[in-house]
Short mmCIF file of C-alpha atoms and ligand atoms in Angstrom, two decimals:
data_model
loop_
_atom_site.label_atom_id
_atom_site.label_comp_id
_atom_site.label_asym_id
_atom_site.label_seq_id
_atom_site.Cartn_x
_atom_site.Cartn_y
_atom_site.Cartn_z
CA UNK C 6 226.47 216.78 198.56
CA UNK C 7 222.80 216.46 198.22
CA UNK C 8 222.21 214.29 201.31
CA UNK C 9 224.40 215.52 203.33
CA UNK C 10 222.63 219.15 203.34
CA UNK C 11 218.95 217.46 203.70
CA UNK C 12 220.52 214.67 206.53
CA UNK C 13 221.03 218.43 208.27
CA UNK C 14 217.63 219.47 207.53
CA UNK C 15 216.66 218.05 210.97
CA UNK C 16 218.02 219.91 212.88
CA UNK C 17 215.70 222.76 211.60
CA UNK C 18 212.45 221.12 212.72
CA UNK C 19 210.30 223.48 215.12
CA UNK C 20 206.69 224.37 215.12
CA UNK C 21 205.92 226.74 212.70
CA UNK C 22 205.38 230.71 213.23
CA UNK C 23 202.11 230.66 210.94
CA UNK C 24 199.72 227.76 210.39
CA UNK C 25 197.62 226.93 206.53
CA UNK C 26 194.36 228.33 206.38
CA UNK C 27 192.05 225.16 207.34
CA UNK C 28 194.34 223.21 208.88
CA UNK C 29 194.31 223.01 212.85
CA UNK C 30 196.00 225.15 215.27
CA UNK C 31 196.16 222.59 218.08
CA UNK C 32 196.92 219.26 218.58
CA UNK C 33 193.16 217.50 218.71
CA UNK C 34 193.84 214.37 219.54
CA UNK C 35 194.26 212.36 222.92
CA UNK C 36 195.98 209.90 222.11
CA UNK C 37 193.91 207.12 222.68
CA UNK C 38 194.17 204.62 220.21
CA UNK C 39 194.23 201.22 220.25
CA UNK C 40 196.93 199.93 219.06
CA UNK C 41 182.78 202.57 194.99
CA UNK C 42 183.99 203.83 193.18
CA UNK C 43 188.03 204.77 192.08
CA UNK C 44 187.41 207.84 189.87
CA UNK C 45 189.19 210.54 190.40
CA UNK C 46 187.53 213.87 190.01
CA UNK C 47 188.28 215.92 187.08
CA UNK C 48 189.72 218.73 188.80
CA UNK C 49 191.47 218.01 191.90
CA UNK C 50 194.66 217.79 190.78
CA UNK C 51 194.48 221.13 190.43
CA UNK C 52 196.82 222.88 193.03
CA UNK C 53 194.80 225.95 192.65
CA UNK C 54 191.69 225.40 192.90
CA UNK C 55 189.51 227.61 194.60
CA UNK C 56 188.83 227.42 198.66
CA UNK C 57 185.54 226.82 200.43
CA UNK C 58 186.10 228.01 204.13
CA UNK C 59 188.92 228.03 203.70
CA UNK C 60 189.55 224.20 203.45
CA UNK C 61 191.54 224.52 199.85
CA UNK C 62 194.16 227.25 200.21
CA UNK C 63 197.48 226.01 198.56
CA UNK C 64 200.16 226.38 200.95
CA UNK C 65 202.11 229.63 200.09
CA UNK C 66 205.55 230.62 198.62
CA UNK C 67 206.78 226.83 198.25
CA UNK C 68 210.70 226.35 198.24
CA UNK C 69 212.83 226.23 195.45
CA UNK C 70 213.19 222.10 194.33
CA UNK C 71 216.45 222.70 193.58
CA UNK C 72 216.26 219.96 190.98
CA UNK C 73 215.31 217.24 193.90
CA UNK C 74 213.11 214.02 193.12
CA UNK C 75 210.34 213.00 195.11
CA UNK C 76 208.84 209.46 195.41
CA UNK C 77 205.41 209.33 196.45
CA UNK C 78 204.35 205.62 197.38
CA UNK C 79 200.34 205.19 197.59
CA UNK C 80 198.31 202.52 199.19
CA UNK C 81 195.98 201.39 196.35
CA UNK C 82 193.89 202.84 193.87
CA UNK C 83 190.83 200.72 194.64
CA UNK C 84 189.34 203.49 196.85
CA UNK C 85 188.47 207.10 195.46
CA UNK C 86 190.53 209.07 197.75
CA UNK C 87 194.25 207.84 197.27
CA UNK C 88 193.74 208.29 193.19
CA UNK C 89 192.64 212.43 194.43
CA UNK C 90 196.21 212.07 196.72
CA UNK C 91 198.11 210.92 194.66
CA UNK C 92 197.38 212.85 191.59
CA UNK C 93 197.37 216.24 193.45
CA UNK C 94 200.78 215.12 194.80
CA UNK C 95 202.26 214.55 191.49
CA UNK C 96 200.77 217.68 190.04
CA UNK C 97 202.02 219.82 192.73
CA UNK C 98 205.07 218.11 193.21
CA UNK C 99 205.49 219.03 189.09
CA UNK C 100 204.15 222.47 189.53
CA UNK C 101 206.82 223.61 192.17
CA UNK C 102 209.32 222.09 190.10
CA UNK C 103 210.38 218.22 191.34
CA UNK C 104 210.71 215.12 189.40
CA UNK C 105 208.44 212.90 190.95
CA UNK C 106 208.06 209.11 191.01
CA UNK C 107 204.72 208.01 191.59
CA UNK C 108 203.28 204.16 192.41
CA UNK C 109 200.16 202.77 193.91
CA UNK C 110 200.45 199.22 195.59
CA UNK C 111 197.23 197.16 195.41
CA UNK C 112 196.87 197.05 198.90
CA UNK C 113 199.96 194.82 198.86
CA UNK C 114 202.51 195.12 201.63
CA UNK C 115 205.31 193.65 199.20
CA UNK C 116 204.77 195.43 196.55
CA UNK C 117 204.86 199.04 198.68
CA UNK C 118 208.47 197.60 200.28
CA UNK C 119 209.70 197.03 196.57
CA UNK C 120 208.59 200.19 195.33
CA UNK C 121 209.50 201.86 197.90
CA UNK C 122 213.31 200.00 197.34
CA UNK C 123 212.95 200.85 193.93
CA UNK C 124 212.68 205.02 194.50
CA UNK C 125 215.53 204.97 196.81
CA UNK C 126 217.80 203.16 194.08
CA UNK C 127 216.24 205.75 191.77
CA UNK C 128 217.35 208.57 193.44
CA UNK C 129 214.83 209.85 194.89
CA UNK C 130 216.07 212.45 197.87
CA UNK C 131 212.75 212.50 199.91
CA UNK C 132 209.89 209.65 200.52
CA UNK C 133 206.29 210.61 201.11
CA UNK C 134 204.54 207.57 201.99
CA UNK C 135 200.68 206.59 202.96
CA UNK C 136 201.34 203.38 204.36
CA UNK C 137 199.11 200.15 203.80
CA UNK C 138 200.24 198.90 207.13
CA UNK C 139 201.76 200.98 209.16
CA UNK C 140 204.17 198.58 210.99
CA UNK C 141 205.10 196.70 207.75
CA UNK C 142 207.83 198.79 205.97
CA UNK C 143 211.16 197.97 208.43
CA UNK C 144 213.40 197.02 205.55
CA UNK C 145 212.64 199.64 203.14
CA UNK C 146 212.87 202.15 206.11
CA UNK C 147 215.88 201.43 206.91
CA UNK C 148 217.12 201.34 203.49
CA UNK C 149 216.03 205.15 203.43
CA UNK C 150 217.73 205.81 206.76
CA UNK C 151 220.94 204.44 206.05
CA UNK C 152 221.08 206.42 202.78
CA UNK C 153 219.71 209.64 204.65
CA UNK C 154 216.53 210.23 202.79
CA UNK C 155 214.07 211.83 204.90
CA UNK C 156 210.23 210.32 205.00
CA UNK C 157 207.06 211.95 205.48
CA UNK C 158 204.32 209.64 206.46
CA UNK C 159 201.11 210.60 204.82
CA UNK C 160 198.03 210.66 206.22
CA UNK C 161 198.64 207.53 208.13
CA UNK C 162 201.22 207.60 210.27
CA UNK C 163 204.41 204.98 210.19
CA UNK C 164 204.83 202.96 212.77
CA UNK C 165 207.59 201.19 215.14
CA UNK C 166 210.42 203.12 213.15
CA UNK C 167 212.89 206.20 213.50
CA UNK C 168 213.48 206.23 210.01
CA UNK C 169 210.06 208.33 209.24
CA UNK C 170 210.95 212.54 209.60
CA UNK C 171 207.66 214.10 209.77
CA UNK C 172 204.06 213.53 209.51
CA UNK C 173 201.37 215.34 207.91
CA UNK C 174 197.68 214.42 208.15
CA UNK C 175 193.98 215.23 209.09
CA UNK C 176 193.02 215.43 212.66
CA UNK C 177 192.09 211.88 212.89
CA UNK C 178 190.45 212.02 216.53
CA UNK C 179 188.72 215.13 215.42
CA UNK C 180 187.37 213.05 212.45
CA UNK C 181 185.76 210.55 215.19
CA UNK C 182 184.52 213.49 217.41
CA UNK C 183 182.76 215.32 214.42
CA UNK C 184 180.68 211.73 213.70
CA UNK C 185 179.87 211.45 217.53
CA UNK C 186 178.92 214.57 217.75
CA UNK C 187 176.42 214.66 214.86
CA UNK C 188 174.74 211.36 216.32
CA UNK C 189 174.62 213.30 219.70
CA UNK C 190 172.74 216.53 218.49
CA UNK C 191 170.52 214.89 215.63
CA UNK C 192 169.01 212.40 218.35
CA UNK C 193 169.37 215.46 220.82
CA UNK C 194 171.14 212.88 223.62
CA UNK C 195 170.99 214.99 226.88
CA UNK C 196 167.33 215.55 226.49
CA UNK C 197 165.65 212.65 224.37
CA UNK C 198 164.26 209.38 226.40
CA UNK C 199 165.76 207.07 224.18
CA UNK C 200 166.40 204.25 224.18
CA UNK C 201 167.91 204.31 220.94
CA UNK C 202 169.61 201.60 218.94
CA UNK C 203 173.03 201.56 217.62
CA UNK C 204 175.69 199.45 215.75
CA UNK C 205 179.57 200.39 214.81
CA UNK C 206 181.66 199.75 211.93
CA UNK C 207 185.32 200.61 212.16
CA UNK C 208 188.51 200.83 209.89
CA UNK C 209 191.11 198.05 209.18
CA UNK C 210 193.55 197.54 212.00
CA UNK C 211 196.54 197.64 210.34
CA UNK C 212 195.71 201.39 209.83
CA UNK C 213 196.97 203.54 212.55
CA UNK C 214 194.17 206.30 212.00
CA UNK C 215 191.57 203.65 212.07
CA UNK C 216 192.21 203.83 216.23
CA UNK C 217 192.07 207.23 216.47
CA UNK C 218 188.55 207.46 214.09
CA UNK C 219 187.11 204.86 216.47
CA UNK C 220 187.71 206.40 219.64
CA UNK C 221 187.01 210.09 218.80
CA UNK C 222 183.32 208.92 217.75
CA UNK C 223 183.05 206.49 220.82
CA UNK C 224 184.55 208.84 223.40
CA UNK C 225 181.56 211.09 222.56
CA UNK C 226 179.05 208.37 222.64
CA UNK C 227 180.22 206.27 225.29
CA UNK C 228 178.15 207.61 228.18
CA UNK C 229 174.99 207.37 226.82
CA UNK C 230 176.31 203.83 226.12
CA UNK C 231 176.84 203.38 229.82
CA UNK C 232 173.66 204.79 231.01
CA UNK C 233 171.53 202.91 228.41
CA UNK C 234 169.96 205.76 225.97
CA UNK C 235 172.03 204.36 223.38
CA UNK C 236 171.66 200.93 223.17
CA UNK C 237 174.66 198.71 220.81
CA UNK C 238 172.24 195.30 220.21
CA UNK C 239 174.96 193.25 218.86
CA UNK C 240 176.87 194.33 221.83
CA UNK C 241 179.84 194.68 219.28
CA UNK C 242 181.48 197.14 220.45
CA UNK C 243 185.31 196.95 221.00
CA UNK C 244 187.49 198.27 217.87
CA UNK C 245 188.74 194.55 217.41
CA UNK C 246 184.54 193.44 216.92
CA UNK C 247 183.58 196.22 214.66
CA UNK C 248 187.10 196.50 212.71
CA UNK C 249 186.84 196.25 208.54
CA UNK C 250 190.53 194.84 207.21
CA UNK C 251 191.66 197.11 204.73
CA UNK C 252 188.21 198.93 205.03
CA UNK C 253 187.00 196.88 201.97
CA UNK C 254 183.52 198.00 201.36
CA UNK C 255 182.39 194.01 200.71
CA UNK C 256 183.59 192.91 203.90
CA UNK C 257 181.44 195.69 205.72
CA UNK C 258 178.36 194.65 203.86
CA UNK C 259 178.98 191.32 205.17
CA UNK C 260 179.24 191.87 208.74
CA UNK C 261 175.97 194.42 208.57
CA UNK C 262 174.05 191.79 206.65
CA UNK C 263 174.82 189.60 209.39
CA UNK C 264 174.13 192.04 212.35
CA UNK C 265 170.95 192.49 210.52
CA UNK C 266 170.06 188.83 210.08
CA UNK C 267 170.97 188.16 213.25
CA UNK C 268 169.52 191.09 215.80
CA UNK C 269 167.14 193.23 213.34
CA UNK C 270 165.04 190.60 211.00
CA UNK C 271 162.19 190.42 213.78
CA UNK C 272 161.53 194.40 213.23
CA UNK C 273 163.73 195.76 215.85
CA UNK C 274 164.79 199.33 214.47
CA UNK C 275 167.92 200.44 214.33
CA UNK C 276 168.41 204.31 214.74
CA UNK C 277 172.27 204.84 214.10
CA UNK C 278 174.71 202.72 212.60
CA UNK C 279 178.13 204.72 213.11
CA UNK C 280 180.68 204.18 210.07
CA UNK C 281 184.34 205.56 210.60
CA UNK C 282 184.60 206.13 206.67
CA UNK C 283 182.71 206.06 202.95
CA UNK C 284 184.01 203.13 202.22
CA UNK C 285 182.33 201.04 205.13
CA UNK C 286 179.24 203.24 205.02
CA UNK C 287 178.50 202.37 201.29
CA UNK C 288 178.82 198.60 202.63
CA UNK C 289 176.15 199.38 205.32
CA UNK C 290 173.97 201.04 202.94
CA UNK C 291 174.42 198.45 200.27
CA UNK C 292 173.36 195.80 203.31
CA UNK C 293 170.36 197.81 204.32
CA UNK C 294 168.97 198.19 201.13
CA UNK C 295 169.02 194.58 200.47
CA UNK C 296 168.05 193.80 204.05
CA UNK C 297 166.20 196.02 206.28
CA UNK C 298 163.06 197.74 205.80
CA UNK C 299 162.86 199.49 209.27
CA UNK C 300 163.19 202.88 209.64
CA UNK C 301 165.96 204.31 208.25
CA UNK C 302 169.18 204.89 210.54
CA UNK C 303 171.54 207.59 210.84
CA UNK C 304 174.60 206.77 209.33
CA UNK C 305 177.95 208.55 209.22
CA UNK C 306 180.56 208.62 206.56
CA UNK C 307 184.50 210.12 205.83
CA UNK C 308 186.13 210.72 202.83
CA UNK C 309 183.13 212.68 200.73
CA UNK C 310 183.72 209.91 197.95
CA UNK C 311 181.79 210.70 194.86
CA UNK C 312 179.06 207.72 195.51
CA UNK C 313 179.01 208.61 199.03
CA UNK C 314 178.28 212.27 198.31
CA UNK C 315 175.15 211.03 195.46
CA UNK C 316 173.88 208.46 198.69
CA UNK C 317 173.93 211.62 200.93
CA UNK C 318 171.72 214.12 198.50
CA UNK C 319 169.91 210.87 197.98
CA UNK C 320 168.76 210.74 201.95
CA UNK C 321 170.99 207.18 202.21
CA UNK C 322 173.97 208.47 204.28
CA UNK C 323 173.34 211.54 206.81
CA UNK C 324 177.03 212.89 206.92
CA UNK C 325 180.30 212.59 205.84
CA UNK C 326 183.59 214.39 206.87
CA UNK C 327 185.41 215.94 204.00
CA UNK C 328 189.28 215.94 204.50
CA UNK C 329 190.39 218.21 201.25
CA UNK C 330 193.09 216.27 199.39
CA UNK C 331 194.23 219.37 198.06
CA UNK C 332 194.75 221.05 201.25
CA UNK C 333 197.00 217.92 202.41
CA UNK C 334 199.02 217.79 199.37
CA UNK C 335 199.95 220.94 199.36
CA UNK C 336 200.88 220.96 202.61
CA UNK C 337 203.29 218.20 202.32
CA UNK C 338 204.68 220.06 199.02
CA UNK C 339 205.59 222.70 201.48
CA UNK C 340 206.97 220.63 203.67
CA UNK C 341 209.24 218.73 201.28
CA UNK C 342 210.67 221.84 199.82
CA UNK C 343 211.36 222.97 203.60
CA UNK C 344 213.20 220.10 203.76
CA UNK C 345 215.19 219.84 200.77
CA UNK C 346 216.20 224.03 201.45
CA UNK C 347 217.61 223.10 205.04
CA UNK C 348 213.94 225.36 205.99
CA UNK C 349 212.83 224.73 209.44
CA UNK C 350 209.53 222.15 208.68
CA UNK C 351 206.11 223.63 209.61
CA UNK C 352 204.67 221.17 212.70
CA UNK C 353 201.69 221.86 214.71
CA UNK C 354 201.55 219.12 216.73
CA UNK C 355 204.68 217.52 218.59
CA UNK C 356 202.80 215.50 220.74
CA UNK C 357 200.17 213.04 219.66
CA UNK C 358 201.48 210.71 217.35
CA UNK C 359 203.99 208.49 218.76
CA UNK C 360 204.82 205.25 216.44
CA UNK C 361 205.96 203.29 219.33
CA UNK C 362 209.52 204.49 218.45
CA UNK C 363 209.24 208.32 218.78
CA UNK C 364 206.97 210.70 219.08
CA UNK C 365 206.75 212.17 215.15
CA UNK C 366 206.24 215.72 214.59
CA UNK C 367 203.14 216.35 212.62
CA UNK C 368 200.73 218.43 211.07
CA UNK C 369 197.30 217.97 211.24
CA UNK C 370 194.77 219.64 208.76
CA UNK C 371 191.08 220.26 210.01
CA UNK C 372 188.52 218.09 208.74
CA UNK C 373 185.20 219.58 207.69
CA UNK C 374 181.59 218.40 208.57
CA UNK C 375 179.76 217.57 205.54
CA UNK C 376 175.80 216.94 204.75
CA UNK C 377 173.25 217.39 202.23
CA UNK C 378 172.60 220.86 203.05
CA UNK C 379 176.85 221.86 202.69
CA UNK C 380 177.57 220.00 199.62
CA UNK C 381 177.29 222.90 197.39
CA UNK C 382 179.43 224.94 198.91
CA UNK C 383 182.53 222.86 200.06
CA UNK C 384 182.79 220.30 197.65
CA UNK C 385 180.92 221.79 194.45
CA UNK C 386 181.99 225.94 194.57
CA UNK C 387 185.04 225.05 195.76
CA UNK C 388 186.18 222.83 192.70
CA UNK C 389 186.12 219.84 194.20
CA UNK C 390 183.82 218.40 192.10
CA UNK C 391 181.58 219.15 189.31
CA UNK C 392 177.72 219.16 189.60
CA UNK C 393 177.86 216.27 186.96
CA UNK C 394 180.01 214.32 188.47
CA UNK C 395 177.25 214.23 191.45
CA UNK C 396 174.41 213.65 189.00
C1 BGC A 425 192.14 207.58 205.64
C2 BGC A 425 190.67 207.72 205.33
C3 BGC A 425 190.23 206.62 204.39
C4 BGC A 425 190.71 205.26 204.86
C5 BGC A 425 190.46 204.20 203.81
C6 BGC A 425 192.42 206.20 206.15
O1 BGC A 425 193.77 206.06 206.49
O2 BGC A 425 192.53 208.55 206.59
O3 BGC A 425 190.42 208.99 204.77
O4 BGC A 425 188.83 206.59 204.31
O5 BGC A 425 192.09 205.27 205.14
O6 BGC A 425 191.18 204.44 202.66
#
C-alpha cells in the first residue's frame, strides 16, 4: 500500500553524504528570530537551464515517481517569485515523471486550507507547501497526518505542527547577513566617521523567514547602531515597527512616504534605507521618487524580481540577493522522490528551524549577492532571464 511504504519513509531521514552544488554546507542561521510585477520569466521553468556559479545545477539522478502525485500549494501569484516556484515545480515535478496538482491562493489563508483539503481528497501522496502564514494550516495538517502524507514546507517554514516532514529553503539568516554586510563595506563602517542615517523595512509577520531576514541584516548592523555611526531617525527599529503584512509593496510605500514626511522633508539625508526583499524595496523607491530629493540612499533588495533587477542597472536599488528558484525546486523534486522510494531525504541542517513543535530537518540553499556589476552573469548567462526581459 502506497502510504504505508512512504508513512516508513521517515525512518530514512539523515543528513545527506553529498550536498547540491550552490546550496549550503552548514547550517547559517542562529536562530534568532522573532517570533511589480507577476511575470514569470520565459525560461525558468526550465529544469535545465544552465548554472552561473554554480547557483542552477538541477539536483542529480532524481528517483523513480513510481506513478505518485504531488500537490504543490503556492502563496499567491501577485509577487514575481512564487509564479518562477511554482512553474519550475510543476515542470520538474512533470519532467521526473509525477502528476502534479498545482494552486496559488491569493494570499488567502482559507483558500490555501481548502486547497490544500482538496489535494489530499485527490490523492495526492506528498504536499509541498509555501505557506501564507505559517501558523494557519492546523486543520489541513492534520488532515495530511492522519492520512500519512508527508509535507515539505517550502521556502517558509510551517509552523506549530508535527504534521510537516521536511523543509527545504534558502539560508534565510544568511539572506539578512549578505544585506548587512553590503551596507557595512559600501559605507566602510569600522573606518568612516559617520554619522550616517538609516531606516528599516521588514517582511510580513506572519512569515516565518521574515524574522530570520530581519535579524541577519540587524545583527550585522547593530553595533554601529549602539555606538551612534549609524543613526535610525525614526528610531523604528524593532521587527514589529518596521514589519510590511504580507510584504505588499503599497503598504511599504506608505510607511516610507510617511518616514519621509515626517523625519526627512526639512533636508535631512538619508544614507541607507535597509529593505529585507524586492517587493518592499520597489515601495521605498516608488516613495523616494515621489518624495525625496536628497541624496540618494543605499538600498537593499531580495528576490532579483524583474523590476527590481531594471531599478538596479538603473542606479535606483544598490543590491539584491538572488535565491535561484530553479535550484530550490529541484531540490525539493529530489527530495520528494527520496521520499516516495523509502530513500533516506538529503538534510543539511537539523538544527535551526524549530516550528515551536519540533525541530524540522531542512535544507538550506545559498543565496547569492547580486548588483549591477553581477547581473550578467548570474541572472542573464545563466538563463534566468533574457536581456529583453531587462530592457
Ligand atoms: C521569501 C522571499 C520573498 C517574500 C515575499 C519570503 O518568504 O523567502 O523570497 O521575497 O517571501 O514573497
Amino acid at each position: 500500500m502506497k502510504l504505508q511504504k512512504l508513512a516508513k519513509s521517515f525512518l530514512g531521514m539523515s543528513l545527506a553524504a553529498t550536498m547540491l552544488a550552490g546550496c549550503t554546507g552548514n547550517g547559517g542561521g542562529t536562530g534568532t528570530t522573532p517570533a511589480a510585477t507577476n511575470e514569470a520569466p520565459a525560461n525558468t521553468a526550465n529544469a535545465d537551464a544552465g548554472s552561473a556559479a554554480g547557483t542552477a545545477e538541477a539536483a542529480t539522478d532524481p528517483a523513480p515517481a513510481n506513478g505518485a502525485k504531488v500537490g504543490v500549494s503556492m502563496p499567491t501569484k501577485d509577487l514575481q517569485r512564487w509564479n518562477q516556484d511554482g512553474a519550475n515545480m510543476e515542470s520538474q515535478l512533470k519532467a521526473a515523471g509525477y502528476e502534479v496538482e498545482l494552486q496559488y491562493a491569493a494570499n488567502d489563508v482559507q483558500q490555501q486550507l481548502s486547497q490544500i483539503e482538496n489535494m489530499i481528497s485527490n490523492g495526492c501522496d506528498v504536499l509541498v507547501i509555501a505557506a501564507i502564514e505559517g501558523s494557519s494550516l492546523g486543520e489541513a495538517l492534520d488532515m495530511a497526518k492522519g492520512a500519512g502524507i508527508p509535507v515539505i514546507a517550502y521556502d517558509r517554514l510551517i509552523m506549530n505542527s508535527d504534521a510537516v516532514s521536511y523543509y527545504a529553503t534558502f539560508d534565510n539568516y544568511k539572506v539578512g547577513t549578505v544585506q548587512g554586510n553590503y551596507v557595512k563595506d559600501t559605507l566602510d563602517l569600522d573606518n568612516a566617521a559617520g554619522p550616517f542615517n538609516i531606516e528599516f523595512t521588514a517582511g510580513d509577520p506572519g512569515d516565518n523567514n521574515a524574522g530570520y531576514f530581519f535579524n541577519g541584516a540587524y545583527d550585522v548592523l547593530k553595533g554601529y547602531i549602539e555606538d551612534g555611526k549609524l543613526v535610525v531617525v525614526s528610531g523604528q527599529k524593532t521587527f514589529d515597527e518596521v514589519a510590511t503584512p504580507t510584504w505588499a509593496t503599497e503598504t511599504a510605500q506608505s510607511r516610507a512616504e510617511n518616514i519621509l514626511s515626517s523625519f526627512y522633508a526639512d533636508g535631512t539625508n538619508i544614507d541607507v534605507w535597509l529593505c529585507s526583499n524586492d517587493s518592499t524595496a520597489l515601495g521605498v523607491e516608488n516613495a523616494l521618487a515621489a518624495n525625496y530629493n536628497g541624496t540618494y540612499p543605499i538600498i537593499t533588495g531580495q528576490d532579483c524580481d524583474i523590476q527590481n533587477t531594471k531599478n538596479m542597472i538603473a542606479g535606483k536599488q544598490s543590491m539584491s540577493v538572488f535565491k535561484d528558484t530553479r535550484t530550490l525546486a529541484s531540490q525539493v523534486v529530489k527530495m520528494v522522490g527520496q521520499i516516495i522510494n523509502d530513500e533516506q531525504v538529503d538534510v543539511n541542517d537539523t538544527t535551526t528551524y524549530d516550528n515551536g513543535v519540533k525541530v524540522v530537518p531542512s535544507f538550506l540553499c545559498e543565496p547569492v549577492f547580486a548588483d549591477a556589476n553581477n547581473y550578467t552573469k548570474i541572472l542573464i548567462e545563466s538563463g534566468y532571464y533574457t536581456e529583453d526581459q531587462l530592457k
